[in-house]
Amino acid sequence: MKAIILAAGNGIRMRPLTDVLPKPLLNVGKLTLLDHLVLKLPVEIDELVIVVRHLGHKIKNYCGPEFHGRKVTYVDQPKDLHGTFAALKICEKLLKKGERFFVLYADDLMSPKSIKECLKHKYAIVASEVSNPTSFGVLELNTDGTLAAILEKPEKSPTNLVLTNILLLDTKILKFNPPINTNGEQYLTHAVCDLAKEEKINVVKTDKWLPVGYPEDLKIAKQFLK
C-alpha cells in the first residue's frame, strides 16, 4: 500500500530555517520531521511516493531509493501547479484504477494508532479537537458521524473538530476538479467534500496530533514526542 507524502511546500512560515533546508528535513530531537512521520506508519504501508519541489534534491539525497525499509518514488511538482490537489493529481500515473492510498503531510506529528484505525474503512480521515479551529479545515459531520463537509479556515467555526491532514482515499478522488482558489491553489479538501457527497468517509478521532508550522513549534514538538 502506498502513502503519498506531500513535501513540496516552500515552508515560508519556517524561514529562515527553510532557506537552507526543506521543512520535512528540520530536526525534532535527533530525527527529522520526515523520519518521525515514516517511522510511525503501519506495516501495511510498504511504499512511499514523496512529492517534492522546494529544495527537493535534498529530500531525495536524504531518503534515497529506500527509506526506513520502504521503497520510495519521487514526483517533482512543477512550479506552475499549486495546491494539495494539484500535488496529488500528478501522482495519478503511479496509481492503479481503484487503488487505495494514504495522503499525508510531511510536517505533521501524529498518533500511529489513528493511521492504523483508518485501515478498517474504505475511506477515512483523521480529525482532532483543537482550541483554534479557524486556523484549519473545520469538519461538519453527518448524523452517522461520517464527513459532511470541510470548511476551510472559516471566520466562525461551528465546531472545534478539524482535519489533521491524514486521509485514506482511492483513485476516485482524482476524477474531481476543484476550483482554483484566489491564491492560485487547488485544495484537496474541496475534492474530498465532493467525494463525501457520493461516498461515506469515516472520521477517525485522535487526541495526539501536532502540526509543525513555525520555528517555535519545533520546541513544542520535542515535548509532544516525549
CSV table of C-alpha atoms in Angstrom, one decimal, residues 3-189:
chain,number,residue,atom,x,y,z
A,3,ALA,CA,1.5,6.6,1.2
A,4,ILE,CA,1.7,9.8,-0.8
A,5,ILE,CA,3.6,12.3,1.2
A,6,LEU,CA,3.2,16.0,0.3
A,7,ALA,CA,6.6,17.7,0.8
A,8,ALA,CA,6.8,20.3,-1.9
A,9,GLY,CA,6.0,23.5,0.1
A,10,ASN,CA,8.3,26.4,0.5
A,11,GLY,CA,8.0,26.5,4.3
A,12,ILE,CA,7.5,30.2,4.3
A,13,ARG,CA,6.4,30.4,7.9
A,14,MET,CA,9.6,28.5,8.9
A,15,ARG,CA,12.0,31.0,7.4
A,16,PRO,CA,14.9,31.5,7.8
A,17,LEU,CA,15.3,27.7,8.7
A,18,THR,CA,13.8,26.7,5.3
A,19,ASP,CA,16.1,28.9,3.3
A,20,VAL,CA,18.7,26.1,3.5
A,21,LEU,CA,16.6,23.0,4.3
A,22,PRO,CA,13.2,21.8,3.1
A,23,LYS,CA,10.8,21.8,6.0
A,24,PRO,CA,10.4,18.0,6.2
A,25,LEU,CA,14.2,17.8,7.0
A,26,LEU,CA,14.1,20.0,10.0
A,27,ASN,CA,15.1,18.2,13.1
A,28,VAL,CA,13.0,17.4,16.2
A,29,GLY,CA,15.4,15.8,18.5
A,30,LYS,CA,17.8,13.5,16.7
A,31,LEU,CA,15.4,12.8,13.8
A,32,THR,CA,13.8,14.9,11.1
A,33,LEU,CA,10.1,15.5,10.8
A,34,LEU,CA,10.1,13.1,7.8
A,35,ASP,CA,11.8,10.4,9.9
A,36,HIS,CA,9.2,10.8,12.7
A,37,LEU,CA,6.3,10.5,10.2
A,38,VAL,CA,7.6,7.4,8.3
A,39,LEU,CA,8.6,5.5,11.4
A,40,LYS,CA,5.0,5.7,12.7
A,41,LEU,CA,3.4,4.3,9.6
A,42,PRO,CA,1.7,0.9,9.9
A,43,VAL,CA,3.4,-2.1,8.2
A,44,GLU,CA,0.6,-2.2,5.6
A,45,ILE,CA,2.2,0.8,4.0
A,46,ASP,CA,5.2,-0.6,2.1
A,47,GLU,CA,5.8,2.1,-0.5
A,48,LEU,CA,6.2,5.9,-0.3
A,49,VAL,CA,5.5,8.5,-3.0
A,50,ILE,CA,7.1,11.8,-2.0
A,51,VAL,CA,6.1,14.9,-3.8
A,52,VAL,CA,8.9,17.5,-3.8
A,53,ARG,CA,9.7,20.9,-5.2
A,54,HIS,CA,11.5,23.4,-2.8
A,55,LEU,CA,15.0,22.0,-2.2
A,56,GLY,CA,13.6,18.7,-3.4
A,57,HIS,CA,17.1,17.4,-4.2
A,58,LYS,CA,18.0,17.4,-0.5
A,59,ILE,CA,15.0,15.2,0.3
A,60,LYS,CA,15.9,12.8,-2.5
A,61,ASN,CA,19.5,12.7,-1.2
A,62,TYR,CA,18.4,12.2,2.4
A,63,CYS,CA,15.8,9.5,1.8
A,64,GLY,CA,17.3,7.7,-1.2
A,65,PRO,CA,15.6,4.9,-3.1
A,66,GLU,CA,14.5,3.2,0.2
A,67,PHE,CA,13.6,4.9,3.4
A,68,HIS,CA,13.1,3.1,6.7
A,69,GLY,CA,12.6,-0.2,4.8
A,70,ARG,CA,10.1,1.3,2.3
A,71,LYS,CA,10.6,1.8,-1.5
A,72,VAL,CA,10.5,5.5,-2.4
A,73,THR,CA,9.3,7.1,-5.7
A,74,TYR,CA,9.8,10.8,-6.1
A,75,VAL,CA,7.5,13.1,-8.0
A,76,ASP,CA,8.5,16.7,-8.8
A,77,GLN,CA,5.7,19.2,-8.5
A,78,PRO,CA,6.0,21.8,-11.4
A,79,LYS,CA,6.3,25.4,-10.3
A,80,ASP,CA,3.2,26.3,-12.3
A,81,LEU,CA,1.0,23.8,-10.4
A,82,HIS,CA,-0.1,24.9,-6.9
A,83,GLY,CA,-2.0,23.4,-4.1
A,84,THR,CA,-2.5,20.0,-2.4
A,85,PHE,CA,-4.9,18.6,-5.1
A,86,ALA,CA,-2.5,19.5,-7.9
A,87,ALA,CA,0.2,17.7,-5.9
A,88,LEU,CA,-1.9,14.6,-5.7
A,89,LYS,CA,-3.1,14.8,-9.3
A,90,ILE,CA,0.5,14.5,-10.6
A,91,CYS,CA,0.8,11.2,-8.8
A,92,GLU,CA,-2.0,9.6,-10.8
A,93,LYS,CA,0.3,7.8,-13.2
A,94,LEU,CA,1.7,5.8,-10.3
A,95,LEU,CA,-1.7,4.5,-9.1
A,96,LYS,CA,-3.9,1.7,-10.5
A,97,LYS,CA,-7.6,2.3,-11.0
A,98,GLY,CA,-9.4,1.9,-7.7
A,99,GLU,CA,-6.2,1.7,-5.7
A,100,ARG,CA,-6.4,2.8,-2.0
A,101,PHE,CA,-3.7,5.0,-0.6
A,102,PHE,CA,-2.9,7.4,2.2
A,103,VAL,CA,-2.2,11.1,1.7
A,104,LEU,CA,0.0,12.6,4.4
A,105,TYR,CA,1.6,15.9,5.0
A,106,ALA,CA,5.4,15.8,5.7
A,107,ASP,CA,5.3,18.3,8.6
A,108,ASP,CA,2.7,16.7,10.9
A,109,LEU,CA,3.3,14.6,14.0
A,110,MET,CA,0.6,12.2,14.9
A,111,SER,CA,-0.5,9.0,16.7
A,112,PRO,CA,0.3,5.8,14.8
A,113,LYS,CA,-2.9,4.3,16.2
A,114,SER,CA,-5.1,6.7,14.3
A,115,ILE,CA,-3.5,5.8,11.0
A,116,LYS,CA,-3.9,2.1,11.7
A,117,GLU,CA,-7.6,2.7,12.6
A,118,CYS,CA,-8.2,4.2,9.2
A,119,LEU,CA,-7.4,0.9,7.6
A,120,LYS,CA,-10.7,-0.5,8.9
A,121,HIS,CA,-12.6,1.7,6.4
A,122,LYS,CA,-12.8,2.2,2.6
A,123,TYR,CA,-12.4,6.0,3.0
A,124,ALA,CA,-11.3,7.7,6.2
A,125,ILE,CA,-9.8,11.0,7.5
A,126,VAL,CA,-8.3,11.7,10.9
A,127,ALA,CA,-9.7,14.5,13.0
A,128,SER,CA,-8.7,16.3,16.2
A,129,GLU,CA,-10.3,18.7,18.5
A,130,VAL,CA,-8.3,22.0,18.8
A,131,SER,CA,-8.6,25.3,20.6
A,132,ASN,CA,-8.1,27.4,17.4
A,133,PRO,CA,-10.2,25.7,14.8
A,134,THR,CA,-10.5,28.7,12.5
A,135,SER,CA,-6.8,28.1,11.5
A,136,PHE,CA,-7.6,24.8,10.0
A,137,GLY,CA,-10.2,22.9,7.9
A,138,VAL,CA,-13.2,22.5,10.2
A,139,LEU,CA,-15.3,19.4,9.9
A,140,GLU,CA,-19.1,19.1,9.7
A,141,LEU,CA,-20.4,15.6,10.3
A,142,ASN,CA,-23.5,13.7,9.2
A,143,THR,CA,-25.7,12.2,11.9
A,144,ASP,CA,-23.9,8.9,11.4
A,145,GLY,CA,-20.6,10.5,12.2
A,146,THR,CA,-19.3,10.4,8.6
A,147,LEU,CA,-17.9,13.5,6.9
A,148,ALA,CA,-20.5,16.0,5.5
A,149,ALA,CA,-18.2,19.0,4.6
A,150,ILE,CA,-14.9,20.7,5.3
A,151,LEU,CA,-14.9,24.4,6.0
A,152,GLU,CA,-11.5,25.9,5.1
A,153,LYS,CA,-10.4,28.3,7.8
A,154,PRO,CA,-13.9,29.8,8.5
A,155,GLU,CA,-14.2,33.1,10.2
A,156,LYS,CA,-16.6,31.5,12.7
A,157,SER,CA,-16.3,27.8,13.4
A,158,PRO,CA,-19.4,25.6,14.1
A,159,THR,CA,-17.2,23.1,15.9
A,160,ASN,CA,-13.6,22.6,17.1
A,161,LEU,CA,-13.1,19.4,15.2
A,162,VAL,CA,-10.6,19.8,12.4
A,163,LEU,CA,-8.9,17.8,9.7
A,164,THR,CA,-5.4,16.6,10.6
A,165,ASN,CA,-4.1,16.1,7.1
A,166,ILE,CA,-4.3,12.3,7.3
A,167,LEU,CA,-6.5,10.9,4.6
A,168,LEU,CA,-7.2,7.4,3.3
A,169,LEU,CA,-8.6,7.7,-0.2
A,170,ASP,CA,-8.7,5.8,-3.6
A,171,THR,CA,-8.3,7.0,-7.2
A,172,LYS,CA,-11.9,8.1,-7.3
A,173,ILE,CA,-10.8,11.3,-5.7
A,174,LEU,CA,-8.9,12.2,-8.9
A,175,LYS,CA,-12.0,12.5,-11.0
A,176,PHE,CA,-13.0,15.7,-9.3
A,177,ASN,CA,-11.7,19.1,-10.5
A,178,PRO,CA,-11.8,21.5,-7.5
A,179,PRO,CA,-11.9,25.2,-8.3
A,180,ILE,CA,-8.8,27.3,-8.3
A,181,ASN,CA,-8.7,29.4,-5.2
A,182,THR,CA,-7.9,33.2,-5.2
A,183,ASN,CA,-4.3,32.3,-4.3
A,184,GLY,CA,-4.0,30.1,-7.3
A,185,GLU,CA,-4.1,26.8,-5.4
A,186,GLN,CA,-6.4,23.8,-5.9
A,187,TYR,CA,-7.2,22.4,-2.5
A,188,LEU,CA,-7.5,18.6,-1.8
A,189,THR,CA,-10.2,19.4,0.8
